[in-house]
Amino acid sequence: MRDTMQDVAFHALSVTDALERVQGSEQGLTGEEAASRLLTHGQNRLPQAARRSAVVRFLSQFNNILIYVLLAAALVTFLLEHAVDAGVILAVVLVNAIVGFLQEGRAEAAMDAIRGMLALRSSVLRNGQRRSIDATDLVIGDVVLFEAGDRIPADLRIMEAHGVKVSEAALTGESVPVDKIADPVARNCAIGDRSSMLFSGTLVATGSGRGLVVATGSRTEIGRISGLLSDVVTLTTPLVHQMDVFARWLTLFILILAGILLLYGSSFGALPFSELFMTVVGLSVAAIPEGLPAVMTITLAVGVQAMAKRNAIVRRLPAIETLGSVSVICTDKTGTLTRNEMTVATLVTRDHVFAVDGVGYAPDGAIRLHDADADRQEHRILIDMARASALCNDAMLSVSGNTWRVEGDPMEGALMALAGKITGGGPDPFSGEWDRLATIPFDAAHRYMAVLHEERNGQRLIHVKGAPEAVLALCKDQRCAEGGTRDVETGYWADEIEALAAKGQRVLALAVRSVRGNHRNLSAADLDGHLTLLGLVGLIDPPRKEAIAAVAACHRAGIGVKMITGDHAGTARAIAAMIGLKHTDRVLTGQDIDQLDDLQLEHAALDVDIFARTSPAHKLRLVIALQARGLTVAMTGDGVNDAPALKRADAGIAMGQKGSEAAKEAAEIVLADDNFASIVAAVSEGRTVYDNLKKVISWTLPTNAGEALTIVVALFAGLSLPITAVQILWINLVTTITLGFALAFEPSEAATMSRPPRQRNEPLLGVELLWNIVLVSLLFAAAVFGIYFYALGRDYDPALARTMAMNMLVVLEIFHLFFIRNFYTTSLTWRAVRGTPAVWFCVVTVTFAQFSVTYLPSLQAWFGTQPVPFVDGLLIVALGCVFFALVETEKQIRIALRRSRNVA
Ligand code: ATP
């Protein structure tokens, strides 16, 4: 069928003809038919561009200025007849390339897995039932339900459209949304004018409707234009980029220094040129942090994976760093702080307050009045409320076993269940008798939904449900118990709304209007001042337990939490109190915010934690106000109109489940489970990643500097070298690429979430780190020279003295690793000593390598080493302990000083 479909001008066909061409039906395909079409025609996806092959990826590891320098050094070394040294340099290059290659592969795999988690889903009708499926499983003939914020998953012929506007920028470059309707258009009109079609990849800006799939995958318009989907992952963040640049400058600096040393040494030094050259090469290799970029990349990849495991999917890598510095989280209420598992608990009419029983979404349960079952015949208004609930509704209930599930909005699911409870007529009691003619979809801006239906006998009714203020404003009167109507008693309803909200219930109002038999369309003018209020519905949505703990964790971590909700102020306040937000005495509503100028809002935004009845525009203003106060803002969002606020926030976070595609695309992070606790987990991981990047740098730079300093001092002081060039190369080979990597896998420190957020502009190489580099470099040089002269003093062979100095350096690097692991707190805990598998793997590898180079005769011949006596070995380890004690004491003093400063 696929091949014959391509030339059909679906835009010019009527819906009936289009259905016929694709052999579909209004009710959608059957499951079996869809499966068989999928098998014959393939999945709905664009072909991927070919990846770089493994060989190309491996070779690209050598395309790096540092590597060129090393290769040149290896060549000259070889020409100077230092074959072993040349071999070791080549081994350094090769091992670096292999490690870089493997890590890059791993990082790409991590990003791929994440892309898989962000797969587009789509609502379709199968066997007349609404289902959510992977967009790749769509086939020609499927009926797709779409609404504002959705990305269109395939080319669709519109079957039904209510106020639909679509942004077709992805296809036509035109950014202003265009109107879409179901009527056919001229056969020869251009793509941009095909208002009866929705094209794959475009974004629904407003409205809702349903469409028939007429082309999938590469047969869609976008597939024909773009052909291949390129998916290059950029694995970098500002910090990594900054370090890349830093590493380049450092290389240049080291090369200049090496040049000067070479000149100085050959003019004034005692070493023969070839030995001098080797020493300078050794120094350069020691000082150049060639492994740093690779270690930083893998640190990020490990962070991305750790976040994904905790349900936070990173769409843009730099967000990882930003998350670590978040100082205020602005969050939605429904689904994020609460479970979004709604149940109707209360019905309020003019004369009575009913309690509703039942659990979950099962459409059975009692309606009680004063603890007795309410008589439906006596309270006819209950049937009217059931009808309004069920008809003004896009959700569907389905059952498997004993469990009832909702397809669609959980709140609407709860209203369906309510209708079943009132009528006793199952999950969709009115569907057979009423046909929907028109809809005004729910929109956060007007906060109601309206539908026009026709009954089989010709009666036409408009039903409206929505936020009580919004619906009350449209009502001309209210329904009485006796059946008649009377003027709206605003005071009574206001009290009832407050009473429900104070219990944390979400309140909806239901209203109805009867219209003439020829009334077909629906607009706001049909509602305004024409509706009859039926009553109120109170829904409970319990807070998430884990959100309560997460809010407390935020407060401990110095992070503010602000609830920004579209819900009623009273409901928001009650939920905020249950969740444990700080300032629950003040609530600012959208209307209040409108009264404030930007400066006033900046002040208010700091003091207030609850914002109710807000619209997306208010979210944007709040982000800007908080940022103006120097805060780093994380903001959640789900609707299509949340995109500007998400983009503006430092970390935009979209809801993976209830969020629209528009929100997800604007956000940096997507929450797989919509849970507030996952945001906090992501912040904690963000802090850990930043810490680990810092640790990698803090370990690499001082060890490099320490090695380099040892050689520089020896050269300038005219001393014999305590470590030969080839030994330095060896140390670099085994330590920097093993020990450094251990830090990429560091878990969060215990204190990660009990310190205040990092300042956004905090420099990476701050005073503390610079001081640490100086201190560690000096201690390294002192220990290496110390052990060297100690050995010479005991009349050991100079080769043995050098072997001891080399082992000293490695032992220092291992102890330094254990010191760096706990940057903010003491290292003297069992947890710190116990280490991690990664740490011990690296330590064992390095120790094994050192034993080999020290005691294996073949390696001794290459590296000029001699076996170190047992007691001297112990001395070296003891000196390592002393080094550790010194740097640890210095850290403890620093921590104590900082604490006393903070207390003061
Ligand atoms: P949050 O922003 O915390 O997720 P919310 O879901 O309450 O809160 P909105 O979706 O903007 O925010 O809803 C605002 C109000 O509009 C709700 O309190 C409710 O009264 C009403 N409302 C929400 N969904 C619908 C709907 N499908 N039909 C009619 N009215 C609705």
Short mmCIF file of N, CA and C in Angstrom, two decimals, residues 382-483:
data_model
loop_
_atom_site.label_atom_id
_atom_site.label_comp_id
_atom_site.label_asym_id
_atom_site.label_seq_id
_atom_site.Cartn_x
_atom_site.Cartn_y
_atom_site.Cartn_z
N LEU A 382 -27.51 15.15 40.46
CA LEU A 382 -26.32 14.28 40.42
C LEU A 382 -26.13 13.70 39.02
N ILE A 383 -27.26 13.33 38.38
CA ILE A 383 -27.18 12.78 37.02
C ILE A 383 -26.66 13.86 36.06
N ASP A 384 -27.12 15.09 36.24
CA ASP A 384 -26.64 16.19 35.38
C ASP A 384 -25.14 16.37 35.55
N MET A 385 -24.70 16.26 36.82
CA MET A 385 -23.26 16.44 37.07
C MET A 385 -22.47 15.28 36.46
N ALA A 386 -23.05 14.07 36.54
CA ALA A 386 -22.38 12.91 35.94
C ALA A 386 -22.25 13.11 34.44
N ARG A 387 -23.33 13.62 33.81
CA ARG A 387 -23.31 13.82 32.35
C ARG A 387 -22.25 14.86 31.99
N ALA A 388 -22.23 15.96 32.72
CA ALA A 388 -21.24 17.01 32.44
C ALA A 388 -19.83 16.43 32.61
N SER A 389 -19.63 15.63 33.67
CA SER A 389 -18.30 15.06 33.93
C SER A 389 -17.87 14.13 32.81
N ALA A 390 -18.79 13.32 32.32
CA ALA A 390 -18.42 12.31 31.34
C ALA A 390 -18.30 12.87 29.93
N LEU A 391 -19.14 13.83 29.58
CA LEU A 391 -19.11 14.35 28.20
C LEU A 391 -18.01 15.38 28.01
N CYS A 392 -17.78 16.19 29.04
CA CYS A 392 -16.75 17.23 28.92
C CYS A 392 -15.43 16.59 29.34
N ASN A 393 -14.98 15.62 28.53
CA ASN A 393 -13.94 14.73 29.00
C ASN A 393 -13.27 14.07 27.80
N ASP A 394 -11.93 13.98 27.81
CA ASP A 394 -11.23 13.30 26.71
C ASP A 394 -10.55 12.02 27.16
N ALA A 395 -10.72 11.69 28.44
CA ALA A 395 -10.01 10.50 28.95
C ALA A 395 -10.84 9.25 28.72
N MET A 396 -10.18 8.11 28.84
CA MET A 396 -10.88 6.82 28.76
C MET A 396 -10.40 5.95 29.90
N LEU A 397 -11.31 5.16 30.46
CA LEU A 397 -10.92 4.22 31.50
C LEU A 397 -10.84 2.83 30.88
N SER A 398 -9.86 2.07 31.31
CA SER A 398 -9.79 0.69 30.86
C SER A 398 -9.42 -0.18 32.05
N VAL A 399 -9.76 -1.45 31.97
CA VAL A 399 -9.50 -2.32 33.10
C VAL A 399 -8.70 -3.53 32.65
N SER A 400 -7.72 -3.89 33.47
CA SER A 400 -7.05 -5.18 33.24
C SER A 400 -6.96 -5.85 34.61
N GLY A 401 -7.53 -7.04 34.69
CA GLY A 401 -7.67 -7.69 36.00
C GLY A 401 -8.62 -6.87 36.85
N ASN A 402 -8.15 -6.46 38.01
CA ASN A 402 -8.99 -5.62 38.86
C ASN A 402 -8.56 -4.17 38.84
N THR A 403 -7.55 -3.88 38.02
CA THR A 403 -6.99 -2.54 38.06
C THR A 403 -7.54 -1.67 36.95
N TRP A 404 -8.07 -0.53 37.34
CA TRP A 404 -8.57 0.43 36.36
C TRP A 404 -7.49 1.44 36.06
N ARG A 405 -7.29 1.73 34.76
CA ARG A 405 -6.27 2.68 34.37
C ARG A 405 -6.90 3.78 33.52
N VAL A 406 -6.20 4.94 33.48
CA VAL A 406 -6.70 6.06 32.68
C VAL A 406 -5.84 6.21 31.44
N GLU A 407 -6.43 6.40 30.30
CA GLU A 407 -5.70 6.88 29.12
C GLU A 407 -6.09 8.34 28.99
N GLY A 408 -5.13 9.23 29.19
CA GLY A 408 -5.43 10.66 29.14
C GLY A 408 -5.17 11.30 30.49
N ASP A 409 -5.81 12.44 30.72
CA ASP A 409 -5.58 13.24 31.92
C ASP A 409 -6.18 12.54 33.16
N PRO A 410 -5.38 12.30 34.20
CA PRO A 410 -5.89 11.61 35.40
C PRO A 410 -7.10 12.31 36.03
N MET A 411 -7.10 13.66 35.95
CA MET A 411 -8.25 14.35 36.54
C MET A 411 -9.53 14.00 35.77
N GLU A 412 -9.43 13.96 34.46
CA GLU A 412 -10.59 13.59 33.66
C GLU A 412 -10.96 12.13 33.89
N GLY A 413 -9.94 11.29 34.13
CA GLY A 413 -10.20 9.89 34.45
C GLY A 413 -11.04 9.81 35.73
N ALA A 414 -10.71 10.62 36.71
CA ALA A 414 -11.44 10.61 37.97
C ALA A 414 -12.89 11.04 37.75
N LEU A 415 -13.09 11.99 36.82
CA LEU A 415 -14.45 12.44 36.54
C LEU A 415 -15.25 11.35 35.81
N MET A 416 -14.57 10.58 34.95
CA MET A 416 -15.23 9.44 34.29
C MET A 416 -15.69 8.44 35.34
N ALA A 417 -14.76 8.17 36.29
CA ALA A 417 -15.09 7.21 37.35
C ALA A 417 -16.28 7.73 38.15
N LEU A 418 -16.30 9.05 38.39
CA LEU A 418 -17.41 9.65 39.14
C LEU A 418 -18.74 9.40 38.40
N ALA A 419 -18.72 9.63 37.08
CA ALA A 419 -19.94 9.44 36.30
C ALA A 419 -20.43 8.00 36.43
N GLY A 420 -19.48 7.06 36.41
CA GLY A 420 -19.84 5.65 36.58
C GLY A 420 -20.43 5.40 37.95
N LYS A 421 -19.85 6.02 38.96
CA LYS A 421 -20.34 5.82 40.33
C LYS A 421 -21.77 6.36 40.47
N ILE A 422 -22.03 7.53 39.87
CA ILE A 422 -23.36 8.13 40.03
C ILE A 422 -24.41 7.33 39.27
N THR A 423 -24.08 6.97 38.01
CA THR A 423 -25.11 6.32 37.19
C THR A 423 -25.14 4.81 37.34
N GLY A 424 -24.05 4.24 37.80
CA GLY A 424 -23.94 2.79 37.85
C GLY A 424 -23.85 2.21 36.45
N GLY A 425 -23.47 3.04 35.47
CA GLY A 425 -23.50 2.61 34.06
C GLY A 425 -22.14 2.27 33.50
N GLY A 426 -21.16 1.91 34.31
CA GLY A 426 -19.85 1.51 33.79
C GLY A 426 -18.95 2.70 33.52
N PRO A 427 -17.84 2.43 32.78
CA PRO A 427 -16.80 3.44 32.64
C PRO A 427 -17.15 4.61 31.71
N ASP A 428 -18.09 4.46 30.82
CA ASP A 428 -18.41 5.58 29.92
C ASP A 428 -19.92 5.61 29.68
N PRO A 429 -20.70 6.02 30.70
CA PRO A 429 -22.14 5.78 30.67
C PRO A 429 -22.92 6.55 29.61
N PHE A 430 -22.38 7.60 29.02
CA PHE A 430 -23.19 8.41 28.09
C PHE A 430 -22.76 8.28 26.64
N SER A 431 -21.72 7.47 26.38
CA SER A 431 -21.10 7.53 25.05
C SER A 431 -22.05 7.11 23.93
N GLY A 432 -22.93 6.15 24.17
CA GLY A 432 -23.79 5.66 23.10
C GLY A 432 -24.83 6.66 22.65
N GLU A 433 -25.27 7.53 23.56
CA GLU A 433 -26.42 8.39 23.23
C GLU A 433 -26.05 9.78 22.76
N TRP A 434 -24.82 10.19 23.03
CA TRP A 434 -24.47 11.57 22.73
C TRP A 434 -23.32 11.64 21.73
N ASP A 435 -23.45 12.54 20.72
CA ASP A 435 -22.36 12.74 19.76
C ASP A 435 -21.77 14.12 19.98
N ARG A 436 -20.45 14.17 20.01
CA ARG A 436 -19.82 15.48 20.21
C ARG A 436 -19.77 16.24 18.89
N LEU A 437 -20.21 17.50 18.90
CA LEU A 437 -20.21 18.30 17.68
C LEU A 437 -19.07 19.30 17.65
N ALA A 438 -18.71 19.82 18.83
CA ALA A 438 -17.65 20.84 18.86
C ALA A 438 -17.02 20.88 20.25
N THR A 439 -15.79 21.41 20.28
CA THR A 439 -15.03 21.46 21.55
C THR A 439 -14.28 22.77 21.66
N ILE A 440 -14.21 23.33 22.86
CA ILE A 440 -13.19 24.34 23.15
C ILE A 440 -12.24 23.64 24.12
N PRO A 441 -11.02 23.27 23.65
CA PRO A 441 -10.15 22.48 24.52
C PRO A 441 -9.73 23.28 25.74
N PHE A 442 -9.32 22.54 26.79
CA PHE A 442 -8.81 23.21 27.99
C PHE A 442 -7.55 23.97 27.62
N ASP A 443 -7.42 25.14 28.21
CA ASP A 443 -6.22 25.92 28.00
C ASP A 443 -5.92 26.62 29.32
N ALA A 444 -4.63 26.61 29.70
CA ALA A 444 -4.27 27.20 31.00
C ALA A 444 -4.61 28.69 31.03
N ALA A 445 -4.77 29.30 29.87
CA ALA A 445 -5.08 30.74 29.86
C ALA A 445 -6.53 31.00 30.26
N HIS A 446 -7.50 30.19 29.73
CA HIS A 446 -8.89 30.45 30.13
C HIS A 446 -9.39 29.48 31.21
N ARG A 447 -8.69 28.39 31.41
CA ARG A 447 -8.93 27.44 32.52
C ARG A 447 -10.29 26.76 32.50
N TYR A 448 -10.83 26.53 31.34
CA TYR A 448 -12.02 25.67 31.29
C TYR A 448 -11.99 24.88 29.99
N MET A 449 -12.89 23.89 29.95
CA MET A 449 -13.08 23.14 28.71
C MET A 449 -14.57 23.13 28.43
N ALA A 450 -14.97 23.27 27.18
CA ALA A 450 -16.39 23.27 26.85
C ALA A 450 -16.65 22.33 25.68
N VAL A 451 -17.80 21.66 25.69
CA VAL A 451 -18.15 20.76 24.60
C VAL A 451 -19.62 20.95 24.21
N LEU A 452 -19.90 20.75 22.94
CA LEU A 452 -21.28 20.79 22.46
C LEU A 452 -21.65 19.38 22.00
N HIS A 453 -22.77 18.84 22.54
CA HIS A 453 -23.17 17.47 22.19
C HIS A 453 -24.62 17.46 21.67
N GLU A 454 -24.89 16.46 20.88
CA GLU A 454 -26.27 16.23 20.44
C GLU A 454 -26.72 14.84 20.90
N GLU A 455 -27.90 14.81 21.50
CA GLU A 455 -28.43 13.52 21.91
C GLU A 455 -29.18 12.91 20.71
N ARG A 456 -29.41 11.59 20.77
CA ARG A 456 -30.10 10.94 19.67
C ARG A 456 -31.44 11.61 19.35
N ASN A 457 -32.16 12.12 20.39
CA ASN A 457 -33.47 12.74 20.16
C ASN A 457 -33.38 14.19 19.68
N GLY A 458 -32.17 14.66 19.41
CA GLY A 458 -32.04 16.00 18.85
C GLY A 458 -31.69 17.08 19.85
N GLN A 459 -31.79 16.78 21.13
CA GLN A 459 -31.44 17.78 22.15
C GLN A 459 -29.95 18.12 22.07
N ARG A 460 -29.64 19.42 22.15
CA ARG A 460 -28.23 19.81 22.13
C ARG A 460 -27.87 20.53 23.42
N LEU A 461 -26.75 20.12 24.03
CA LEU A 461 -26.31 20.74 25.28
C LEU A 461 -24.84 21.14 25.19
N ILE A 462 -24.54 22.25 25.85
CA ILE A 462 -23.13 22.63 26.03
C ILE A 462 -22.78 22.30 27.47
N HIS A 463 -21.67 21.61 27.67
CA HIS A 463 -21.18 21.35 29.03
C HIS A 463 -19.84 22.02 29.22
N VAL A 464 -19.65 22.57 30.40
CA VAL A 464 -18.38 23.24 30.70
C VAL A 464 -17.87 22.74 32.03
N LYS A 465 -16.57 22.48 32.08
CA LYS A 465 -15.94 22.23 33.38
C LYS A 465 -14.67 23.07 33.43
N GLY A 466 -14.29 23.48 34.65
CA GLY A 466 -13.08 24.30 34.73
C GLY A 466 -12.87 24.86 36.12
N ALA A 467 -11.85 25.70 36.22
CA ALA A 467 -11.56 26.34 37.50
C ALA A 467 -12.81 27.13 37.92
N PRO A 468 -13.23 27.06 39.21
CA PRO A 468 -14.51 27.64 39.60
C PRO A 468 -14.65 29.12 39.27
N GLU A 469 -13.59 29.92 39.49
CA GLU A 469 -13.74 31.35 39.18
C GLU A 469 -14.04 31.54 37.70
N ALA A 470 -13.34 30.76 36.87
CA ALA A 470 -13.50 30.90 35.42
C ALA A 470 -14.93 30.52 35.02
N VAL A 471 -15.45 29.42 35.58
CA VAL A 471 -16.78 28.96 35.18
C VAL A 471 -17.86 29.88 35.78
N LEU A 472 -17.69 30.25 37.05
CA LEU A 472 -18.69 31.14 37.68
C LEU A 472 -18.83 32.44 36.89
N ALA A 473 -17.72 32.91 36.37
CA ALA A 473 -17.76 34.17 35.62
C ALA A 473 -18.60 34.04 34.35
N LEU A 474 -18.82 32.81 33.88
CA LEU A 474 -19.58 32.61 32.65
C LEU A 474 -21.06 32.33 32.92
N CYS A 475 -21.41 32.10 34.23
CA CYS A 475 -22.77 31.63 34.54
C CYS A 475 -23.76 32.77 34.69
N LYS A 476 -25.01 32.51 34.22
CA LYS A 476 -26.07 33.51 34.42
C LYS A 476 -26.90 33.13 35.63
N ASP A 477 -26.96 31.81 35.93
CA ASP A 477 -27.75 31.37 37.10
C ASP A 477 -27.23 30.04 37.61
N GLN A 478 -27.94 29.49 38.60
CA GLN A 478 -27.51 28.21 39.16
C GLN A 478 -28.70 27.27 39.27
N ARG A 479 -28.43 25.98 39.25
CA ARG A 479 -29.48 24.98 39.34
C ARG A 479 -29.91 24.81 40.79
N CYS A 480 -31.23 24.72 41.06
CA CYS A 480 -31.71 24.50 42.42
C CYS A 480 -32.08 23.03 42.61
N ALA A 481 -32.25 22.67 43.87
CA ALA A 481 -32.59 21.28 44.19
C ALA A 481 -33.90 20.89 43.55
N GLU A 482 -34.88 21.82 43.55
CA GLU A 482 -36.22 21.50 43.02
C GLU A 482 -36.20 21.34 41.51
N GLY A 483 -35.12 21.76 40.87
CA GLY A 483 -35.06 21.61 39.43
C GLY A 483 -35.00 22.94 38.70
#
